[in-house]
XYZ file of C-alpha atoms in Angstrom:
785
model
C 100.252 135.080 62.006
C 98.726 134.193 65.381
C 96.126 131.534 64.678
C 95.405 130.664 68.329
C 92.812 132.359 70.482
C 93.874 133.643 73.885
C 92.095 130.848 75.787
C 93.921 128.161 73.821
C 97.254 129.906 74.287
C 96.697 130.083 78.045
C 95.704 126.414 78.199
C 98.820 125.341 76.322
C 101.020 127.522 78.525
C 99.428 126.215 81.738
C 100.347 122.628 80.917
C 103.616 123.227 79.081
C 107.003 121.816 80.014
C 108.248 123.516 83.180
C 104.841 124.072 84.787
C 103.917 122.644 88.240
C 101.003 120.525 87.058
C 99.276 118.323 89.637
C 99.450 114.546 89.299
C 96.511 113.392 87.212
C 96.439 109.948 88.868
C 95.767 111.237 92.363
C 92.021 112.006 92.335
C 91.254 108.463 91.230
C 93.643 106.912 93.747
C 92.423 109.067 96.606
C 88.850 107.996 95.897
C 89.916 104.376 96.228
C 89.317 103.743 92.536
C 92.807 102.539 91.718
C 93.402 98.973 90.606
C 96.330 97.305 92.319
C 97.155 93.666 91.714
C 95.492 92.392 94.878
C 92.293 94.197 93.826
C 91.974 91.810 90.878
C 89.728 88.780 91.216
C 88.617 86.392 88.494
C 85.814 83.864 88.296
C 86.805 80.504 89.743
C 90.051 81.897 91.104
C 92.208 79.770 93.398
C 94.830 80.942 95.875
C 98.493 80.057 96.285
C 100.551 80.080 99.473
C 104.292 79.461 99.475
C 106.057 76.980 101.734
C 109.400 78.462 102.803
C 112.462 77.223 104.608
C 112.828 78.170 108.263
C 116.500 77.298 108.108
C 119.097 79.631 106.614
C 121.188 76.761 105.301
C 120.538 73.068 105.076
C 120.268 69.914 103.037
C 116.725 69.354 101.782
C 116.235 65.642 102.476
C 112.576 65.415 101.613
C 109.209 67.132 101.286
C 106.092 65.475 102.654
C 102.952 66.589 100.837
C 100.401 63.815 101.476
C 98.814 65.418 104.535
C 98.525 68.761 102.829
C 96.958 67.265 99.702
C 94.249 65.619 101.795
C 93.145 68.834 103.487
C 89.855 70.577 102.641
C 89.822 72.847 99.601
C 93.296 71.904 98.406
C 93.642 71.714 94.634
C 97.315 70.948 94.430
C 100.638 70.870 96.252
C 103.701 71.387 94.089
C 107.449 71.024 94.586
C 110.521 71.644 92.509
C 110.133 68.206 90.947
C 106.796 69.258 89.461
C 108.313 72.389 87.947
C 111.239 70.345 86.611
C 108.878 68.021 84.783
C 107.218 71.037 83.188
C 110.586 72.149 81.820
C 110.868 75.616 83.325
C 114.212 77.365 83.248
C 116.107 79.191 85.991
C 115.921 82.816 87.084
C 118.819 84.511 85.350
C 121.208 87.368 86.116
C 120.863 89.951 83.340
C 124.172 91.727 84.038
C 126.922 89.090 83.952
C 130.336 90.644 84.554
C 133.863 89.324 84.268
C 136.295 88.780 87.112
C 139.705 90.404 87.140
C 141.253 87.324 85.502
C 138.940 87.663 82.512
C 136.722 84.726 83.442
C 132.965 85.079 83.547
C 131.478 85.464 86.997
C 130.161 82.284 88.576
C 126.397 82.015 88.179
C 124.954 79.029 90.024
C 121.524 78.132 88.772
C 118.489 79.229 90.753
C 115.261 77.438 90.024
C 111.938 78.743 91.275
C 111.728 76.135 94.064
C 114.707 74.907 96.048
C 116.438 71.675 95.051
C 118.831 69.736 97.254
C 119.596 72.637 99.539
C 117.960 75.644 101.134
C 120.109 78.734 101.360
C 118.227 81.416 103.320
C 115.318 81.770 105.697
C 112.392 82.227 103.336
C 113.800 80.144 100.479
C 110.690 78.818 98.650
C 110.513 75.026 98.686
C 106.929 74.233 97.685
C 103.535 75.850 97.239
C 99.916 74.998 97.875
C 96.885 75.992 95.808
C 93.441 75.887 97.380
C 89.947 77.312 97.001
C 90.548 79.938 99.674
C 93.517 81.694 101.228
C 92.714 80.209 104.640
C 92.622 76.666 103.253
C 95.886 77.236 101.385
C 97.561 78.552 104.554
C 96.371 75.593 106.595
C 97.654 73.154 104.023
C 100.980 74.956 103.704
C 101.475 74.469 107.438
C 100.927 70.753 106.907
C 103.705 70.372 104.335
C 106.551 68.531 106.038
C 110.092 69.680 105.289
C 112.985 67.373 106.172
C 115.966 69.737 106.338
C 119.340 68.873 107.815
C 120.683 72.201 109.141
C 124.112 73.410 108.084
C 126.225 76.285 109.451
C 125.217 79.651 108.028
C 127.084 82.852 107.197
C 125.392 86.204 106.680
C 128.190 88.775 106.328
C 129.976 89.024 102.985
C 133.506 89.461 104.338
C 133.081 86.462 106.637
C 131.564 84.371 103.836
C 134.670 85.031 101.719
C 137.032 84.063 104.536
C 138.830 80.728 104.677
C 136.777 78.003 106.302
C 133.393 79.712 105.867
C 130.367 77.524 105.084
C 129.995 77.094 101.322
C 126.617 77.802 99.767
C 127.555 76.139 96.466
C 130.028 73.351 95.817
C 131.093 74.968 92.543
C 131.620 78.517 93.931
C 134.949 78.523 95.812
C 135.013 80.873 98.757
C 131.407 81.876 97.997
C 132.786 84.492 95.567
C 130.690 84.879 92.444
C 132.680 87.799 91.049
C 136.166 89.091 91.773
C 135.766 92.479 90.137
C 138.514 94.923 89.285
C 138.489 98.250 87.471
C 141.315 100.701 86.877
C 145.058 100.745 86.408
C 146.339 99.450 89.715
C 149.950 100.287 88.918
C 149.188 103.933 88.168
C 146.937 104.234 91.207
C 149.611 102.720 93.457
C 152.171 105.170 92.051
C 149.832 108.094 92.729
C 149.398 106.981 96.344
C 153.131 106.505 96.756
C 153.787 110.033 95.509
C 150.933 111.621 97.488
C 151.624 114.192 100.170
C 148.525 113.085 102.048
C 146.351 109.990 102.098
C 143.249 109.081 104.049
C 141.561 105.740 104.547
C 138.153 104.767 105.919
C 136.404 101.432 106.373
C 132.714 102.003 105.711
C 129.653 99.773 105.951
C 126.575 100.465 103.859
C 123.816 98.749 105.801
C 121.332 96.230 104.421
C 117.829 97.561 103.801
C 114.388 95.966 103.496
C 112.704 97.737 100.585
C 109.289 98.008 102.263
C 107.199 99.166 99.300
C 103.802 100.350 100.499
C 102.121 97.645 98.391
C 103.461 94.118 98.961
C 104.033 92.029 95.867
C 101.065 90.161 94.388
C 100.308 88.347 91.153
C 97.535 86.495 89.352
C 98.370 83.829 86.797
C 95.968 82.753 84.057
C 96.216 80.306 81.182
C 94.055 79.956 78.087
C 94.286 76.382 76.845
C 92.749 77.163 73.466
C 95.448 79.671 72.552
C 98.096 78.101 74.803
C 98.722 81.543 76.206
C 99.669 82.738 79.695
C 98.592 86.030 81.271
C 100.313 87.425 84.356
C 98.862 90.346 86.281
C 101.658 91.646 88.464
C 103.159 94.784 89.947
C 106.319 95.598 88.028
C 108.617 98.338 86.784
C 108.071 97.540 83.127
C 106.017 94.828 81.464
C 108.026 94.496 78.253
C 111.297 93.412 79.850
C 109.570 91.288 82.480
C 107.562 89.508 79.772
C 110.716 88.796 77.806
C 112.624 87.435 80.801
C 109.775 85.181 81.874
C 109.045 83.898 78.366
C 112.633 83.452 77.193
C 114.374 82.178 80.310
C 111.782 80.593 82.582
C 108.600 79.526 80.783
C 110.504 78.697 77.581
C 107.648 79.848 75.358
C 107.493 82.309 72.449
C 107.033 85.862 73.701
C 103.622 86.154 72.079
C 102.454 83.301 74.326
C 102.768 85.453 77.454
C 100.997 88.693 78.235
C 102.087 90.713 81.271
C 99.714 93.327 82.684
C 100.493 95.890 85.378
C 97.936 98.271 86.846
C 98.608 100.666 89.689
C 101.744 99.897 91.670
C 102.296 101.016 95.251
C 106.028 101.545 95.177
C 108.974 99.401 94.154
C 112.305 101.296 94.355
C 113.917 98.643 92.141
C 112.580 95.591 93.956
C 109.643 94.684 91.667
C 111.591 94.910 88.411
C 112.690 91.288 88.207
C 110.970 87.900 87.944
C 110.398 86.084 91.234
C 109.828 82.388 91.950
C 106.178 82.958 92.856
C 105.372 84.027 89.296
C 106.565 80.723 87.840
C 104.590 78.854 90.479
C 101.220 80.483 89.884
C 101.544 80.322 86.090
C 102.323 76.614 86.364
C 99.321 76.043 88.617
C 97.059 78.072 86.322
C 98.003 75.883 83.367
C 97.790 72.651 85.379
C 94.456 73.414 87.054
C 92.812 75.451 84.306
C 91.976 78.157 86.855
C 93.228 81.658 87.623
C 95.641 81.425 90.563
C 96.333 84.379 92.846
C 99.208 84.937 95.238
C 99.534 87.914 97.571
C 102.524 88.509 99.784
C 101.976 89.445 103.405
C 104.164 92.007 105.109
C 105.986 89.556 107.353
C 106.617 87.269 104.382
C 107.857 90.165 102.264
C 110.668 90.786 104.741
C 112.270 87.550 103.516
C 110.757 87.011 100.049
C 111.557 90.423 98.521
C 115.065 91.280 97.437
C 116.905 93.468 99.936
C 119.048 96.509 99.177
C 122.596 97.875 99.804
C 124.831 95.753 102.157
C 128.414 96.611 101.220
C 131.642 96.618 103.206
C 134.011 99.043 101.517
C 137.399 100.481 102.442
C 138.057 103.727 100.611
C 141.310 105.631 100.182
C 141.961 109.091 98.782
C 145.360 110.434 97.722
C 146.059 114.193 97.602
C 149.023 116.392 96.759
C 150.413 119.059 99.087
C 147.845 121.594 97.855
C 144.909 119.265 98.416
C 144.366 118.295 94.784
C 142.951 114.806 94.363
C 145.404 112.389 92.748
C 143.572 109.074 92.949
C 140.842 107.215 94.776
C 140.511 103.499 95.344
C 137.933 101.240 96.887
C 138.238 97.671 98.039
C 135.704 95.443 99.718
C 132.684 93.225 99.456
C 129.180 93.299 98.061
C 126.655 90.940 99.643
C 124.649 89.075 96.974
C 122.483 87.133 99.395
C 121.810 83.478 98.640
C 121.104 83.865 94.921
C 121.882 86.185 92.047
C 119.127 88.645 91.236
C 118.731 90.216 87.794
C 121.290 92.972 88.439
C 122.603 91.903 91.836
C 126.294 92.359 91.062
C 126.376 95.897 89.676
C 125.830 97.938 92.848
C 129.220 97.285 94.452
C 131.088 97.019 91.145
C 130.097 98.837 87.967
C 127.905 101.447 89.657
C 130.525 102.078 92.327
C 132.996 102.871 89.533
C 130.588 105.167 87.709
C 129.298 107.119 90.688
C 132.101 107.502 93.213
C 134.065 110.097 91.206
C 131.172 112.509 91.663
C 131.765 116.159 90.781
C 135.532 116.048 91.317
C 138.543 116.252 89.013
C 140.018 112.944 90.129
C 142.482 111.558 87.575
C 142.560 107.905 88.660
C 140.215 105.365 90.204
C 140.584 101.744 91.162
C 137.778 99.508 92.392
C 138.408 95.969 93.630
C 135.336 94.343 95.102
C 134.163 90.793 95.556
C 130.513 89.844 95.141
C 129.800 87.152 97.694
C 127.001 84.684 98.368
C 125.636 84.537 101.922
C 122.729 82.825 103.693
C 120.483 85.873 103.440
C 117.672 87.114 101.227
C 118.963 87.927 97.730
C 120.093 91.509 97.217
C 118.781 93.621 94.351
C 118.508 97.273 93.394
C 117.205 99.781 95.941
C 116.661 103.457 95.105
C 119.912 104.373 93.421
C 121.434 100.880 93.202
C 125.044 101.861 93.844
C 124.702 105.557 93.048
C 124.066 106.789 96.606
C 126.662 104.353 97.920
C 129.428 105.592 95.614
C 128.785 109.229 96.407
C 128.616 108.462 100.129
C 132.034 106.802 100.159
C 133.671 109.690 98.301
C 132.102 112.416 100.434
C 133.135 110.733 103.659
C 136.710 110.491 102.387
C 136.734 114.194 101.478
C 135.591 115.227 104.958
C 138.241 112.941 106.463
C 140.902 114.491 104.232
C 139.834 118.026 105.129
C 140.034 117.204 108.842
C 143.429 115.538 108.529
C 144.952 118.323 106.418
C 143.346 121.215 108.279
C 141.702 122.520 105.093
C 138.214 123.966 105.123
C 135.919 121.242 103.770
C 134.165 123.659 101.412
C 137.467 124.914 100.052
C 138.744 121.379 99.489
C 135.691 120.619 97.398
C 135.891 123.870 95.433
C 139.562 123.208 94.702
C 138.745 119.863 93.111
C 135.521 120.649 91.280
C 135.370 119.996 87.554
C 134.915 123.399 85.944
C 132.265 124.254 83.326
C 135.080 125.214 80.945
C 136.390 121.642 81.193
C 133.153 120.132 79.852
C 132.802 117.687 78.251
C 134.953 115.944 80.827
C 136.199 112.393 80.429
C 136.005 110.808 83.871
C 138.343 107.935 84.741
C 135.204 105.863 85.204
C 134.704 105.883 81.434
C 131.837 108.357 81.654
C 131.802 111.622 79.696
C 130.185 114.432 81.670
C 128.425 116.831 79.324
C 127.316 119.619 81.660
C 127.289 120.956 85.201
C 128.246 123.996 87.269
C 129.347 122.329 90.448
C 130.990 125.223 92.285
C 128.155 127.626 91.534
C 125.674 125.042 92.750
C 127.633 124.495 95.968
C 127.756 128.233 96.654
C 124.002 128.437 96.171
C 123.464 125.597 98.657
C 125.833 127.115 101.217
C 123.990 130.435 101.028
C 120.538 128.830 101.231
C 121.609 126.752 104.240
C 123.039 129.819 106.030
C 126.324 127.989 106.517
C 127.919 131.044 108.115
C 125.162 131.205 110.731
C 125.860 127.683 111.995
C 128.049 128.795 114.899
C 125.171 130.700 116.466
C 122.834 127.739 116.042
C 125.413 125.404 117.582
C 125.753 127.707 120.580
C 121.996 127.597 121.052
C 122.054 123.776 120.947
C 124.839 123.706 123.514
C 122.739 125.781 125.895
C 120.163 123.008 125.735
C 122.770 120.325 126.413
C 122.842 119.099 122.812
C 125.596 118.567 120.272
C 125.093 120.080 116.833
C 126.737 119.037 113.581
C 126.837 120.430 110.052
C 127.349 118.122 107.101
C 127.600 118.510 103.362
C 127.129 115.925 100.654
C 127.709 116.708 97.005
C 126.709 114.064 94.506
C 126.674 113.250 90.842
C 124.782 110.249 89.560
C 125.127 108.385 86.303
C 121.629 107.479 85.169
C 120.764 104.084 83.698
C 122.513 103.024 80.500
C 120.861 103.632 77.114
C 117.911 101.437 76.193
C 115.372 101.439 73.408
C 112.009 102.909 74.386
C 108.639 103.077 72.685
C 106.827 106.312 72.005
C 103.430 105.464 70.606
C 100.749 108.093 69.986
C 97.204 106.965 69.260
C 94.207 109.167 68.445
C 91.195 107.389 69.916
C 87.608 107.309 68.692
C 86.382 109.101 71.841
C 88.547 112.135 71.107
C 91.320 111.286 73.575
C 94.960 110.709 72.711
C 96.881 107.787 74.195
C 100.617 107.816 74.830
C 101.982 104.267 74.696
C 105.412 103.774 76.232
C 107.388 101.070 78.015
C 108.519 102.878 81.143
C 106.154 102.287 84.018
C 104.806 104.499 86.772
C 105.016 102.780 90.151
C 104.376 105.947 92.119
C 106.364 108.590 90.226
C 103.352 110.203 88.528
C 104.324 109.790 84.868
C 100.966 110.726 83.380
C 101.186 114.486 83.947
C 104.798 115.160 82.830
C 104.510 112.884 79.793
C 101.304 114.716 78.852
C 103.111 118.035 79.334
C 105.743 116.951 76.813
C 103.050 115.932 74.328
C 101.086 119.143 74.863
C 104.205 121.234 74.349
C 105.305 119.473 71.188
C 101.993 118.536 69.599
C 99.492 120.984 71.072
C 97.097 118.220 72.138
C 94.835 119.436 74.956
C 96.314 118.208 78.239
C 93.021 116.936 79.634
C 92.514 114.642 76.645
C 95.777 112.756 77.045
C 95.873 109.246 78.484
C 98.846 107.026 79.308
C 99.196 103.314 78.564
C 102.274 101.609 79.999
C 101.272 98.338 81.606
C 100.293 95.969 78.760
C 103.045 94.014 77.039
C 100.750 93.329 74.063
C 100.741 97.052 73.257
C 104.510 97.527 73.282
C 107.103 97.047 70.575
C 109.945 98.082 72.907
C 110.317 99.092 76.518
C 113.174 99.551 78.938
C 110.988 99.915 82.019
C 111.490 102.483 84.756
C 114.674 102.541 86.797
C 117.932 104.418 87.076
C 116.248 107.854 86.853
C 115.888 107.523 83.085
C 112.146 107.645 82.356
C 111.983 111.204 81.063
C 115.158 110.830 79.019
C 113.769 107.657 77.442
C 109.990 108.045 77.210
C 110.176 111.835 76.965
C 112.554 111.665 74.022
C 110.410 108.953 72.431
C 107.335 111.176 72.768
C 109.153 114.134 71.191
C 110.314 112.030 68.250
C 106.898 110.414 67.856
C 105.306 113.868 67.876
C 107.538 114.878 64.970
C 106.321 111.838 63.041
C 102.694 112.790 63.757
C 103.371 116.271 62.432
C 104.981 114.796 59.328
C 101.889 112.676 58.657
C 99.608 115.553 59.618
C 101.137 117.920 57.064
C 100.262 115.509 54.284
C 96.699 115.028 55.519
C 96.188 118.730 56.321
C 97.262 119.622 52.783
C 94.373 117.521 51.495
C 91.895 118.839 54.070
C 92.875 122.475 53.393
C 93.280 121.954 49.639
C 96.851 123.229 49.623
C 100.324 122.026 48.755
C 102.099 120.088 51.483
C 105.055 122.462 51.202
C 102.805 125.344 52.242
C 101.580 123.692 55.449
C 103.051 124.928 58.714
C 102.499 123.470 62.175
C 102.531 125.332 65.477
C 100.868 124.808 68.864
C 98.474 122.145 67.732
C 97.343 123.625 64.400
C 98.222 123.042 60.763
C 97.965 126.232 58.708
C 98.571 127.396 55.161
C 101.554 129.721 55.374
C 100.649 133.383 55.072
C 96.902 132.815 55.482
C 94.376 132.483 58.284
C 93.219 129.078 57.044
C 94.057 126.309 59.503
C 92.865 123.108 61.117
C 93.582 121.844 64.604
C 95.255 118.491 65.116
C 92.301 117.073 67.030
C 89.886 118.229 64.302
C 92.114 116.670 61.671
C 92.142 113.356 63.559
C 88.338 113.498 63.750
C 88.071 114.085 60.004
C 90.228 111.038 59.385
C 87.985 108.914 61.603
C 84.953 110.268 59.731
C 86.393 109.056 56.423
C 88.231 112.012 54.906
C 88.958 111.100 51.299
C 92.675 110.758 50.748
C 94.859 109.849 47.806
C 95.986 106.237 47.477
C 98.878 105.339 49.755
C 98.398 108.188 52.251
C 98.158 107.243 55.971
C 94.573 106.823 57.220
C 95.338 108.007 60.753
C 97.807 110.145 62.659
C 98.783 107.205 64.866
C 102.446 106.297 65.174
C 104.424 103.493 66.794
C 107.920 104.839 67.252
C 110.991 103.408 68.978
C 113.543 105.805 70.425
C 116.934 104.236 69.882
C 118.388 105.411 73.218
C 119.984 108.494 74.713
C 123.272 108.324 76.634
C 123.276 108.451 80.410
C 122.753 111.839 82.016
C 124.425 113.274 85.115
C 122.066 114.797 87.697
C 123.997 116.390 90.514
C 123.528 118.483 93.608
C 124.688 119.600 97.007
C 122.758 118.734 100.170
C 123.482 120.228 103.588
C 122.167 118.707 106.810
C 122.256 119.815 110.416
C 121.721 117.406 113.273
C 121.312 117.655 117.015
C 122.517 114.807 119.230
C 121.651 114.203 122.843
C 124.948 112.927 124.301
C 123.161 111.314 127.254
C 120.951 109.092 125.066
C 122.648 109.073 121.652
C 119.416 110.181 119.969
C 119.975 111.986 116.661
C 117.564 114.447 115.069
C 117.940 116.038 111.641
C 116.883 119.614 112.377
C 117.685 121.420 109.110
C 118.001 120.163 105.555
C 118.891 122.124 102.438
C 119.172 120.776 98.918
C 120.197 122.442 95.671
C 120.070 120.198 92.622
C 120.794 120.270 88.923
C 118.182 118.114 87.217
C 118.628 119.686 83.809
C 115.358 120.728 82.192
C 112.673 120.235 84.833
C 109.457 119.101 83.176
C 107.260 119.415 86.271
C 108.781 121.097 89.361
C 105.976 119.917 91.639
C 106.637 116.262 90.906
C 110.398 116.768 91.064
C 110.010 118.209 94.576
C 107.996 115.155 95.596
C 110.609 112.783 94.214
C 113.333 114.702 96.036
C 111.481 114.631 99.364
C 110.864 110.887 99.120
C 114.486 110.143 98.300
C 115.756 112.289 101.158
C 113.370 110.557 103.577
C 114.682 107.148 102.508
C 118.250 108.375 102.829
C 117.619 109.708 106.336
C 115.915 106.412 107.208
C 118.989 104.434 106.207
C 121.378 106.866 107.878
C 119.585 106.879 111.237
C 117.582 103.731 111.754
C 116.996 101.169 108.999
C 119.083 97.993 109.174
C 118.556 94.282 108.636
C 119.966 92.023 111.350
C 120.511 88.249 111.366
C 121.558 86.008 114.216
C 124.456 83.542 114.076
C 122.149 80.883 112.602
C 120.946 83.141 109.773
C 117.525 83.774 111.275
C 116.131 87.234 110.567
C 115.951 89.295 113.757
C 114.331 92.322 112.124
C 111.398 90.572 110.472
C 108.625 93.029 111.265
C 108.039 96.674 112.068
C 108.363 95.752 115.732
C 112.085 95.280 115.116
C 112.830 97.093 111.861
C 112.661 100.869 112.299
C 111.090 102.872 109.482
C 111.280 106.668 109.227
C 108.100 108.591 109.941
C 107.001 112.133 109.230
C 108.091 113.184 112.714
C 111.654 112.109 111.888
C 111.842 114.500 108.935
C 112.775 118.184 109.054
C 111.299 120.742 106.695
C 113.202 120.628 103.418
C 114.569 123.803 101.881
C 115.169 123.087 98.214
C 116.225 125.019 95.138
C 117.484 124.201 91.678
C 120.486 125.238 89.645
C 119.586 123.605 86.391
C 121.994 123.197 83.513
C 120.230 121.363 80.662
C 121.809 118.097 79.563
C 123.264 118.010 76.091
C 122.694 114.297 75.682
C 118.935 114.198 75.100
C 116.406 116.282 73.234
C 114.638 117.539 76.365
C 117.781 118.437 78.314
C 116.518 116.363 81.261
C 118.846 114.659 83.749
C 116.580 112.594 86.009
C 115.729 113.093 89.672
C 114.265 109.922 91.195
C 117.297 108.741 93.137
C 118.997 112.045 93.927
C 117.465 112.461 97.383
C 119.146 109.283 98.648
C 122.458 110.258 97.056
C 122.479 113.602 98.848
C 121.024 112.479 102.160
C 123.416 109.655 103.036
C 126.636 111.715 102.973
C 125.193 114.985 104.279
C 123.517 113.395 107.310
C 126.410 111.102 108.169
C 128.950 113.912 107.745
C 126.827 116.074 110.046
C 126.784 113.343 112.701
C 130.565 112.951 112.559
C 130.913 116.734 112.722
C 128.850 116.790 115.926
C 130.856 113.939 117.459
C 134.305 115.294 116.617
C 134.382 116.967 120.054
C 134.987 113.443 121.406
C 137.616 112.651 118.794
C 135.227 110.414 116.876
C 136.217 110.484 113.200
C 133.750 107.991 111.733
C 130.576 106.133 112.592
C 128.718 103.676 110.394
C 125.098 103.647 109.398
C 122.622 103.416 110.931
C 123.474 106.013 113.569
C 120.999 104.615 116.075
C 120.895 105.982 119.628
C 122.596 102.816 120.864
C 125.443 103.075 118.323
C 125.976 106.792 118.916
C 125.770 106.482 122.718
C 128.213 103.575 122.693
C 130.669 105.530 120.547
C 130.477 108.465 122.961
C 131.012 106.244 126.009
C 134.000 104.534 124.420
C 135.498 107.898 123.457
C 135.029 109.212 127.002
C 136.638 106.188 128.644
C-alpha cells in the first residue's frame, strides 16, 4: 500500500542516492559566513610566531632570547628546553615498516623544537608569544640563533651515497627504511626468460601542497579542569586528538578536545600533528591565555609537509606475444629531514599496491630506500603513492609498445584483467572484486575520438606545432579499513544530525551523506545536519583520506539507519497500538502492515520528545551511536586520454583535449564527483607541466613563493570531457569505490605519455616531470644536435 503522497515521493527521489544535489555548504561559504581557524578569536588572546632555522643543516650552538623577552608586548619566548621540562613527547610515525632484513625502520626522534641540530630551512627552533602579531614578529626577529653550518644534501639518491652528509649519527647512510616486497628470485627468472624487457628511470617531482587556506591553530587551557582545547584545520579530529594526547602531550584523551570548523583544502597535508600545535598548547597552559598561530604563505612553503619526490627505475618483462610476465621497481623515496605520520608508505607500500593497476601481471618486486635529506619533511599529497604507482606502470607500457612495435591500446587490452577473472588476487596482496577494464578503455577511446587524432595532428602541424596523444589507465587501492562512527541524533528543533569521524576539508560531505540518510531513513534532506569536527562527540573516527569517506561514513550511516529503524519499530508499535511484528518501515514511515495507519519518522521522534509513554526498558529516543567496523579497500579505476600541443621553438606545452572515463562504483552524487575529478586532474596537470620544488646546493629553497613556484591556473586547463562506466564494488554496502584522488592518477600518465608521443619525432623516448618549456626545449635542442 502506498502510504506516501506524491510530493513526499518526489522530495525523496530528488535527494536520493545518485542525484546531482548541490553542495549544501556553499551558500554559507559564498556569503563569507564560514568559520575557518583564523576567523576564531578569543578574549585575551595572545599570538605566537615561530623562529625557524635559515640553515638547511647545522649544529645549534645556542639560542639567545634575552633581547626578545625585553621587547614590548612579549609574554614569553620558548625553546626546546622549555618543552623538555614540560615533558612533551616526540612527533611519531604512525606507519612503521620493516626493512628487508626484518629489522624495524630507523625512527630518529623528532621533538617539536630542534635540539642540537637543525636539519632543514624552516626547522622550528623557538617561538615567541606576544600581545599582537606585530610584536611577536618583531621579537622573533630578535631571537639570536648560533648555528654552525654543515654541508647539506637535498636529493634522496645523493643522500644515500657514500660520503654524503649525515643528518643523524644513528642512521647510517641516511636510510631510514630499506624496503623490499616480492619474490626476487622468481622475478629475476621471469626477466631472464622474457622475450622483451624495457627499463625507464623516472623522477616524480617534489610538490608544495599549497592548500588555499594556510594552516592555523588556537590553543586554550582550562586550569580548573586541566583540559586543553585545540582549534585547528585537520582531516579528522578523532585521530589527531589521540596522537596529540597519547604521544605528545602525554595526557588522558579526555583532557584534550580538538575542534575543526571549515577547512580550505588539505590534500593530506593537514592530517598530522605539527610542532606549532605543541607550542601553542604549552604557551596556553603556561600563560593562562588563548594563544593563536597563523601560518603565512611564504612560511608555509617550508613549514608544511611537501609531497611526492621519488626517484624510481622501473622495468617490465613481456613474452613474445606481449603478455606481462613481471614488473619491478627500484629507487628512492625522499623523507625530508624528519619522519611524518605516514611518510614512508608512498614509495613503498603504496607503490606495491597501486603499480599493478588494471593488468594481469603475475609478479612484482619493489625495492626502495626511504632516505632523510635536508629538506622539508614529506607527507601525503593527493593520492599518496597511488598516482605515482600508476604513472610508473603506464610509462613502462608505452615504452614497451614502442619498442615492440605493438599498438599501445592493443598491448593494454591484451593484458587487462577480465571481468570473468574477478575476484582477482593481485601479486600486491590485494583482491580486486570488480571492474570492466577493457570496456571502460573502449568507452574512453570512443569519447576521445582516438581515430580522429591524425586529422587534428595535421592541423597542428600546419600551425607549426607538435601534437601528442597519451593514455593513462589507473586503478587505485583506497585507504585500508578503519573503524568509523555513524551517529544519528534527532534534535529538539526538528533537525537530524549525522555524527561521523571523517572530515570535510573541501569535498562537500554534507550533501552526499544526507542523500544516504534520506535514501535509507526517509528523513527530509533539508533537515539533515552534519557534525564531524568535535572530538568530544566521537566514539571512533578514521578521518578523511585515501578516497574512503563514503565507504566508511556512508556504510556507518546505512548501518546506523538500520538501528534507528529497529528502535523505531518498537516505539511505533506503541504509538500505533499494534504488535511490533506488524510494523513495516518504508521511505520514512512506520506502518501497520495491510492498513493505512502509519506514522512518519520525524513525527515519531517528536512524540518521543513530547513524552510518549513507553513500557519500562524501551529506548526514549531514536538516537544511535554506531561504529562501523570497517570495509575492505575498494578499487576505483579509469582511463584518461590527453592531447597536447607543443611549440618546438619555445618548448611550451598546452593540454588541448582531455577525456576521462572512470569507474567509481555507485556514485552517490555525480555533481560532486565531477568536481572532485576536475580538481584532481588540475593538480595532476600542474605537476606534469610546471610544479616543482627546487633547492640550491646549500639546501636553501629556491622556489619559496609564487614568484618562483608555478601553480596551474584556469587558463592552463582544457575543457574536460568525462563519463562513467560504473561497476558497483562488492566490498561495501553502498557499492562505492571513492573518487577523490583519481584525477591525479589519470592525469600524470596521460599527459606525460602525450608529451612523449609528441616528441617521438625527435627520437625522444622519455622526459621527466615537470615538462616545463625550458626542459622540453632543451630536450629538443639536444635531440637535434
